[in-house]
Short mmCIF file of C-alpha atoms in Angstrom, two decimals:
data_model
loop_
_atom_site.label_atom_id
_atom_site.label_comp_id
_atom_site.label_asym_id
_atom_site.label_seq_id
_atom_site.Cartn_x
_atom_site.Cartn_y
_atom_site.Cartn_z
CA UNK A 1 98.40 235.03 93.40
CA UNK A 2 100.70 237.57 95.21
CA UNK A 3 101.02 239.83 92.13
CA UNK A 4 97.49 240.40 91.89
CA UNK A 5 97.14 241.44 95.61
CA UNK A 6 99.28 244.60 96.13
CA UNK A 7 97.71 244.83 99.69
CA UNK A 8 99.05 241.52 100.76
CA UNK A 9 102.47 242.40 99.52
CA UNK A 10 102.43 245.60 101.57
CA UNK A 11 101.37 243.43 104.51
CA UNK A 12 104.52 241.53 104.35
CA UNK A 13 106.37 244.94 103.87
CA UNK A 14 104.74 246.27 107.04
CA UNK A 15 105.38 243.30 109.06
CA UNK A 16 108.98 243.41 108.31
CA UNK A 17 109.15 247.28 108.99
CA UNK A 18 107.42 246.79 112.31
CA UNK A 19 109.41 243.86 113.45
CA UNK A 20 112.54 245.85 112.58
CA UNK A 21 111.40 249.03 114.30
CA UNK A 22 110.01 247.66 117.44
CA UNK A 23 113.50 246.48 118.60
CA UNK A 24 114.83 249.96 118.39
CA UNK A 25 113.18 250.26 121.90
CA UNK A 26 113.77 253.60 123.38
CA UNK A 27 112.77 257.05 122.13
CA UNK A 28 114.33 259.40 124.75
CA UNK A 29 112.16 262.59 124.00
CA UNK A 30 113.01 263.80 127.56
CA UNK A 31 116.59 263.32 127.84
CA UNK A 32 117.49 266.86 126.67
CA UNK A 33 119.68 269.34 128.30
CA UNK A 34 119.33 267.85 131.73
CA UNK A 35 121.84 267.33 134.41
CA UNK A 36 120.93 264.14 136.42
CA UNK A 37 122.30 264.05 139.92
CA UNK A 38 120.96 260.36 140.38
CA UNK A 39 121.31 257.40 138.01
CA UNK A 40 117.75 256.27 138.59
CA UNK A 41 116.43 259.57 137.38
CA UNK A 42 118.50 259.45 134.25
CA UNK A 43 117.18 255.82 133.63
CA UNK A 44 113.78 256.66 134.53
CA UNK A 45 113.37 258.77 131.34
CA UNK A 46 114.71 255.92 129.22
CA UNK A 47 112.39 253.61 130.75
CA UNK A 48 109.17 255.74 130.27
CA UNK A 49 109.99 256.19 126.48
CA UNK A 50 111.09 252.58 126.01
CA UNK A 51 107.41 251.48 127.13
CA UNK A 52 105.89 254.07 125.34
CA UNK A 53 107.32 253.41 121.97
CA UNK A 54 107.48 249.52 122.04
CA UNK A 55 103.79 249.52 123.34
CA UNK A 56 102.47 251.96 120.73
CA UNK A 57 104.07 250.25 117.92
CA UNK A 58 103.14 246.77 119.06
CA UNK A 59 99.52 247.90 119.21
CA UNK A 60 99.84 249.42 115.69
CA UNK A 61 101.16 246.16 114.27
CA UNK A 62 98.51 243.84 115.73
CA UNK A 63 95.25 246.02 115.16
CA UNK A 64 96.14 247.51 111.59
CA UNK A 65 93.67 246.19 109.17
CA UNK A 66 94.30 245.27 105.46
CA UNK A 67 92.29 248.10 104.10
CA UNK A 68 94.61 250.70 105.72
CA UNK A 69 97.95 249.04 104.51
CA UNK A 70 98.21 250.73 101.06
CA UNK A 71 97.99 254.14 102.27
CA UNK A 72 99.86 253.83 105.57
CA UNK A 73 102.85 251.50 105.33
CA UNK A 74 105.08 253.86 103.28
CA UNK A 75 104.11 256.84 105.34
CA UNK A 76 104.85 254.94 108.55
CA UNK A 77 108.39 254.18 107.37
CA UNK A 78 109.04 257.71 106.56
CA UNK A 79 107.69 258.91 109.90
CA UNK A 80 109.80 256.43 111.96
CA UNK A 81 112.86 257.59 109.89
CA UNK A 82 112.08 261.28 110.67
CA UNK A 83 111.57 260.48 114.25
CA UNK A 84 114.69 258.62 114.66
CA UNK A 85 116.78 261.04 112.98
CA UNK A 86 115.36 263.74 115.11
CA UNK A 87 115.97 261.77 118.36
CA UNK A 88 119.60 261.06 117.29
CA UNK A 89 120.11 265.00 116.53
CA UNK A 90 118.78 265.90 119.96
CA UNK A 91 120.82 263.31 121.64
CA UNK A 92 124.12 264.32 119.97
CA UNK A 93 123.40 268.04 120.56
CA UNK A 94 121.85 268.02 124.17
CA UNK A 95 122.38 264.80 126.07
CA UNK A 96 125.53 264.65 128.15
CA UNK A 97 124.91 261.16 129.53
CA UNK A 98 125.34 260.68 133.23
CA UNK A 99 128.43 261.99 134.84
CA UNK A 100 129.80 262.58 131.35
CA UNK A 101 129.52 258.90 130.57
CA UNK A 102 127.95 258.75 127.18
CA UNK A 103 128.19 255.06 126.50
CA UNK A 104 124.55 254.28 126.67
CA UNK A 105 123.67 257.36 124.74
CA UNK A 106 126.23 256.67 121.97
CA UNK A 107 125.28 252.99 121.54
CA UNK A 108 121.76 254.05 121.43
CA UNK A 109 122.51 256.48 118.58
CA UNK A 110 124.34 253.84 116.68
CA UNK A 111 121.45 251.42 117.01
CA UNK A 112 119.00 254.06 115.88
CA UNK A 113 121.28 254.78 112.72
CA UNK A 114 121.49 251.10 111.85
CA UNK A 115 117.76 251.07 111.75
CA UNK A 116 117.46 254.29 109.64
CA UNK A 117 119.92 252.67 107.05
CA UNK A 118 118.14 249.58 107.04
CA UNK A 119 114.80 251.26 106.27
CA UNK A 120 116.24 253.61 103.66
CA UNK A 121 118.21 251.03 101.74
CA UNK A 122 115.46 248.36 101.78
CA UNK A 123 117.74 245.69 102.74
CA UNK A 124 115.39 244.23 105.38
CA UNK A 125 112.03 245.07 103.72
CA UNK A 126 110.57 241.90 102.40
CA UNK A 127 108.17 242.92 99.65
CA UNK A 128 109.97 242.46 96.35
CA UNK A 129 108.42 239.40 94.95
CA UNK A 130 107.86 241.04 91.59
CA UNK A 131 111.33 242.13 91.05
CA UNK A 132 112.85 238.93 92.52
CA UNK A 133 110.76 236.95 89.94
CA UNK A 134 112.48 238.70 86.97
CA UNK A 135 115.88 237.26 88.24
CA UNK A 136 117.54 234.06 87.67
CA UNK A 137 117.30 231.33 90.36
CA UNK A 138 121.17 231.93 90.92
CA UNK A 139 120.66 235.59 91.50
CA UNK A 140 117.68 234.99 93.66
CA UNK A 141 120.06 232.88 95.73
CA UNK A 142 122.64 235.62 96.02
CA UNK A 143 120.00 238.19 97.18
CA UNK A 144 118.68 235.60 99.74
CA UNK A 145 122.18 235.38 101.20
CA UNK A 146 122.71 239.08 101.24
CA UNK A 147 119.35 239.74 103.12
CA UNK A 148 120.26 237.04 105.65
CA UNK A 149 123.52 238.70 106.11
CA UNK A 150 121.85 242.14 106.67
CA UNK A 151 119.51 240.62 108.94
CA UNK A 152 122.26 239.03 111.19
CA UNK A 153 124.16 242.41 110.99
CA UNK A 154 121.14 244.28 112.22
CA UNK A 155 120.62 242.03 115.10
CA UNK A 156 124.18 242.10 116.05
CA UNK A 157 123.87 245.77 116.43
CA UNK A 158 121.01 245.30 118.74
CA UNK A 159 122.90 242.86 120.89
CA UNK A 160 125.84 245.12 121.04
CA UNK A 161 123.54 247.85 122.46
CA UNK A 162 122.35 245.47 124.89
CA UNK A 163 125.82 244.50 125.92
CA UNK A 164 126.79 248.33 126.16
CA UNK A 165 123.67 248.77 128.24
CA UNK A 166 124.45 245.98 130.68
CA UNK A 167 127.92 247.66 131.11
CA UNK A 168 126.63 250.90 131.67
CA UNK A 169 124.07 249.49 134.38
CA UNK A 170 126.91 247.55 136.03
CA UNK A 171 129.10 250.78 136.58
CA UNK A 172 126.30 252.42 138.37
CA UNK A 173 125.01 249.32 140.19
CA UNK A 174 121.75 249.14 138.04
CA UNK A 175 119.95 245.96 136.91
CA UNK A 176 117.79 246.14 133.90
CA UNK A 177 114.53 244.20 133.59
CA UNK A 178 114.90 241.94 130.62
CA UNK A 179 113.28 238.73 129.44
CA UNK A 180 115.07 235.29 130.23
CA UNK A 181 113.77 233.93 126.95
CA UNK A 182 114.50 234.42 123.37
CA UNK A 183 114.18 237.69 121.71
CA UNK A 184 110.72 237.37 120.21
CA UNK A 185 111.33 240.06 117.50
CA UNK A 186 114.55 238.49 116.28
CA UNK A 187 112.80 235.21 116.28
CA UNK A 188 109.86 236.59 114.42
CA UNK A 189 112.32 238.29 111.83
CA UNK A 190 113.99 234.89 110.94
CA UNK A 191 110.50 233.28 110.62
CA UNK A 192 109.61 236.16 108.24
CA UNK A 193 112.74 235.38 106.23
CA UNK A 194 111.57 231.65 105.91
CA UNK A 195 108.23 232.70 104.70
CA UNK A 196 109.72 235.39 102.28
CA UNK A 197 112.05 232.90 100.65
CA UNK A 198 109.24 230.33 100.08
CA UNK A 199 107.11 233.15 98.56
CA UNK A 200 109.82 234.37 96.19
CA UNK A 201 110.53 231.04 94.60
CA UNK A 202 106.86 230.34 94.28
CA UNK A 203 106.53 233.77 92.57
CA UNK A 204 109.26 232.85 90.16
CA UNK A 205 107.35 229.54 89.60
CA UNK A 206 104.39 231.49 88.61
CA UNK A 207 106.41 233.56 86.22
CA UNK A 208 107.83 230.49 84.50
CA UNK A 209 104.39 228.94 84.21
CA UNK A 210 103.00 232.07 82.34
CA UNK A 211 105.97 231.64 80.01
CA UNK A 212 105.33 227.96 79.46
CA UNK A 213 108.93 227.51 80.30
CA UNK A 214 109.63 223.71 80.97
CA UNK A 215 113.11 223.91 82.03
CA UNK A 216 112.39 226.87 84.27
CA UNK A 217 109.49 225.02 85.69
CA UNK A 218 111.48 222.02 86.62
CA UNK A 219 114.50 224.19 88.02
CA UNK A 220 111.80 226.11 90.29
CA UNK A 221 110.37 222.88 91.55
CA UNK A 222 113.90 221.67 92.35
CA UNK A 223 114.55 224.96 94.14
CA UNK A 224 111.37 224.49 96.01
CA UNK A 225 112.28 221.21 97.11
CA UNK A 226 115.69 222.45 98.40
CA UNK A 227 114.06 225.51 100.13
CA UNK A 228 111.64 223.16 101.71
CA UNK A 229 114.16 220.88 103.15
CA UNK A 230 116.12 223.89 104.54
CA UNK A 231 112.90 225.30 106.11
CA UNK A 232 112.10 221.93 107.76
CA UNK A 233 115.68 222.07 109.36
CA UNK A 234 115.24 225.68 110.42
CA UNK A 235 111.84 225.09 112.00
CA UNK A 236 113.13 222.08 113.78
CA UNK A 237 115.83 224.14 115.38
CA UNK A 238 113.23 226.88 116.21
CA UNK A 239 110.69 224.37 117.70
CA UNK A 240 111.93 224.84 121.20
CA UNK A 241 112.60 228.51 121.10
CA UNK A 242 109.07 229.31 122.47
CA UNK A 243 106.28 227.57 123.92
CA UNK A 244 104.04 229.08 121.36
CA UNK A 245 104.89 227.40 118.24
CA UNK A 246 101.98 228.60 116.03
CA UNK A 247 104.08 230.75 113.74
CA UNK A 248 106.68 227.85 113.39
CA UNK A 249 103.93 225.56 112.47
CA UNK A 250 102.35 228.04 110.18
CA UNK A 251 105.64 228.06 108.14
CA UNK A 252 105.91 224.26 108.22
CA UNK A 253 102.10 224.17 106.85
CA UNK A 254 102.86 226.72 104.18
CA UNK A 255 106.13 225.18 103.15
CA UNK A 256 104.50 221.85 103.10
CA UNK A 257 101.87 223.15 100.76
CA UNK A 258 104.14 225.01 98.23
CA UNK A 259 106.35 221.83 98.08
CA UNK A 260 103.15 219.71 97.41
CA UNK A 261 102.34 221.57 94.32
CA UNK A 262 104.86 219.37 92.27
CA UNK A 263 102.80 216.33 92.88
CA UNK A 264 99.57 217.84 91.88
CA UNK A 265 100.37 219.59 88.68
CA UNK A 266 103.88 218.95 87.35
CA UNK A 267 102.85 216.36 84.87
CA UNK A 268 99.68 218.26 83.93
CA UNK A 269 101.90 221.26 83.18
CA UNK A 270 104.50 219.40 81.08
CA UNK A 271 101.64 217.77 79.01
CA UNK A 272 100.05 221.06 78.41
CA UNK A 273 103.36 222.53 77.20
CA UNK A 274 104.00 219.68 75.18
CA UNK A 275 100.54 219.92 73.32
CA UNK A 276 101.08 223.75 73.14
CA UNK A 277 104.28 223.18 71.21
CA UNK A 278 102.90 220.60 69.13
CA UNK A 279 100.15 222.99 68.01
CA UNK A 280 102.76 225.83 67.24
CA UNK A 281 104.49 223.38 64.94
CA UNK A 282 101.22 222.76 62.94
CA UNK A 283 100.44 226.41 62.73
CA UNK A 284 103.95 227.25 61.62
CA UNK A 285 103.87 224.39 59.04
CA UNK A 286 103.87 225.14 55.28
CA UNK A 287 102.36 221.80 54.42
CA UNK A 288 99.24 221.88 51.98
CA UNK A 289 95.97 221.45 53.62
CA UNK A 290 94.29 218.18 53.07
CA UNK A 291 91.32 216.50 54.96
CA UNK A 292 93.87 214.28 56.72
CA UNK A 293 96.00 217.38 57.91
CA UNK A 294 92.98 219.36 58.79
CA UNK A 295 91.62 216.53 60.91
CA UNK A 296 94.99 215.92 62.58
CA UNK A 297 95.21 219.89 63.35
CA UNK A 298 91.79 219.75 64.90
CA UNK A 299 92.75 216.79 67.06
CA UNK A 300 95.87 218.49 68.22
CA UNK A 301 93.81 221.60 69.03
CA UNK A 302 91.32 219.48 70.98
CA UNK A 303 94.20 217.77 72.82
CA UNK A 304 95.77 221.21 73.72
CA UNK A 305 92.58 222.61 75.04
CA UNK A 306 92.05 219.61 77.06
CA UNK A 307 95.39 219.52 78.64
CA UNK A 308 95.40 223.40 79.22
CA UNK A 309 92.04 223.19 80.87
CA UNK A 310 93.08 220.17 82.96
CA UNK A 311 96.22 221.94 84.18
CA UNK A 312 94.52 225.31 85.05
CA UNK A 313 91.65 223.67 86.78
CA UNK A 314 94.11 221.97 89.27
CA UNK A 315 96.40 225.19 89.24
CA UNK A 316 93.61 227.73 89.96
CA UNK A 317 92.31 225.51 92.83
CA UNK A 318 95.70 225.52 94.39
CA UNK A 319 96.08 229.03 93.96
CA UNK A 320 92.93 229.71 95.84
CA UNK A 321 93.73 227.51 98.64
CA UNK A 322 97.23 228.99 98.58
CA UNK A 323 95.67 232.61 99.19
CA UNK A 324 93.86 231.29 102.10
CA UNK A 325 97.10 229.95 103.87
CA UNK A 326 99.08 233.04 102.73
CA UNK A 327 96.56 235.46 104.44
CA UNK A 328 96.23 233.04 107.42
CA UNK A 329 100.07 233.32 107.97
CA UNK A 330 99.76 236.96 108.53
CA UNK A 331 97.07 236.47 111.05
CA UNK A 332 99.19 234.02 112.92
CA UNK A 333 102.08 236.25 112.88
CA UNK A 334 100.25 239.33 114.32
CA UNK A 335 98.79 237.17 117.05
CA UNK A 336 102.10 235.62 117.85
CA UNK A 337 103.63 239.04 118.24
CA UNK A 338 100.73 240.11 120.40
CA UNK A 339 100.78 237.09 122.71
CA UNK A 340 104.61 236.97 123.14
CA UNK A 341 105.73 240.41 122.78
CA UNK A 342 105.57 241.26 126.49
CA UNK A 343 105.14 244.99 125.96
CA UNK A 344 102.91 245.49 128.91
CA UNK A 345 103.60 248.49 131.25
CA UNK A 346 106.65 247.20 133.21
CA UNK A 347 108.24 250.70 133.73
CA UNK A 348 107.96 250.41 137.58
CA UNK A 349 110.16 247.44 137.36
CA UNK A 350 112.52 248.70 134.51
CA UNK A 351 115.65 249.11 136.65
CA UNK A 352 116.52 247.95 140.16
CA UNK A 353 119.19 249.47 142.27
CA UNK A 354 121.79 247.08 143.83
#
C-alpha cells in the first residue's frame, strides 16, 4: 500500500520536516550590526521574527495539499537549510549580543545548526519505508533505536536553548511568554515516531508476503504484536499530555488495525503458501504422467488457486481499509497541530519587564 503511493510517503516526510523545523523558532533577520541601548528593543526583534517564522511554517504545514507534496517537500527542506545557514552566518558576523552578552545568540546558533545537521543527514526524516523493508528485523530494530536517540538529542538541544534563554532573561529582568503545557511539537514528533515504526514493520510484512516467506511472515506478525504492545504503553503515557487526544487516539486505532491483521489472514496466508509449495513439488517432479498423476496435479492447481484467491480477497480488502486509515491519520495530525500549536500573534506579550 505505501510502496504504491509516493505522495503518501512524502506526506510523512514533510510532516517530520515541518515538526522538526517549527521548533527552530526564531529567524532573526533584523538583528544585524545594531547596538541596542535597551534589552526590550533587542528582544523585540527576536519576538517579531519568532512569530513570523512559526506562524508561516504552521500555516504551510496545515494547508498544503497532497498534489503539491512531491514537488515541494524536498525543495522546502533545502530552502530551510539555506535560510538557517544564512541566519547563522549573519549572527556570527554581525550580532554582538546585548552588552556583549552573546549567550542567547550563541545558543540560538547552536540550535539552528542542530536542525541543519538533522535535515542533511536524514536522521529525523521518517520516509524510508522501502529501504527499511529490505533489512532484517534485527537491523530495523537498531535503526528504530537510533532514530529515537536522534530525536531525543534534537529536543535536548531545544531544551538547552530554552534554559539559556531563561538565564539570559533573568539577567536582564525579562520574562518570556511561554506555554504552561507540554511542548506540542515534541509531543507531535514522538507520536510521529510511533506511527512510523508501525508502518515500517507493516511494510516489511508486505515484503515477506510477496516473497511467500512463511518464517518471515511469522516473525513480522510477532514483531507487530510487540510493537502494538509498546504503542499501547506509550499512548497510555501520552493520554494526559493534552486535552486534545485525537492524535493519540488515531495512533491507537491504527495500531489496533495493523495488529488485527493477524487474525484475519494469517491462516489464509500459510495455507496459500503450503499449496504453492505443494504445486512446485509437482511441477519439479520427474514422475511419468498417468491419468492419476494428471488428476492429482489438476486438483493441486485448483486448491492452490482457491487458497491464493481466498487470501488475496481478504488481504486486498484490508489494504484498502488501511489506506483510508493511513490517509486519515495525516488529516488528524495536521488538524492537531493547527488546533494546539498556539502560533497566534502574541508578539505584544512576548516579553515582560520586571
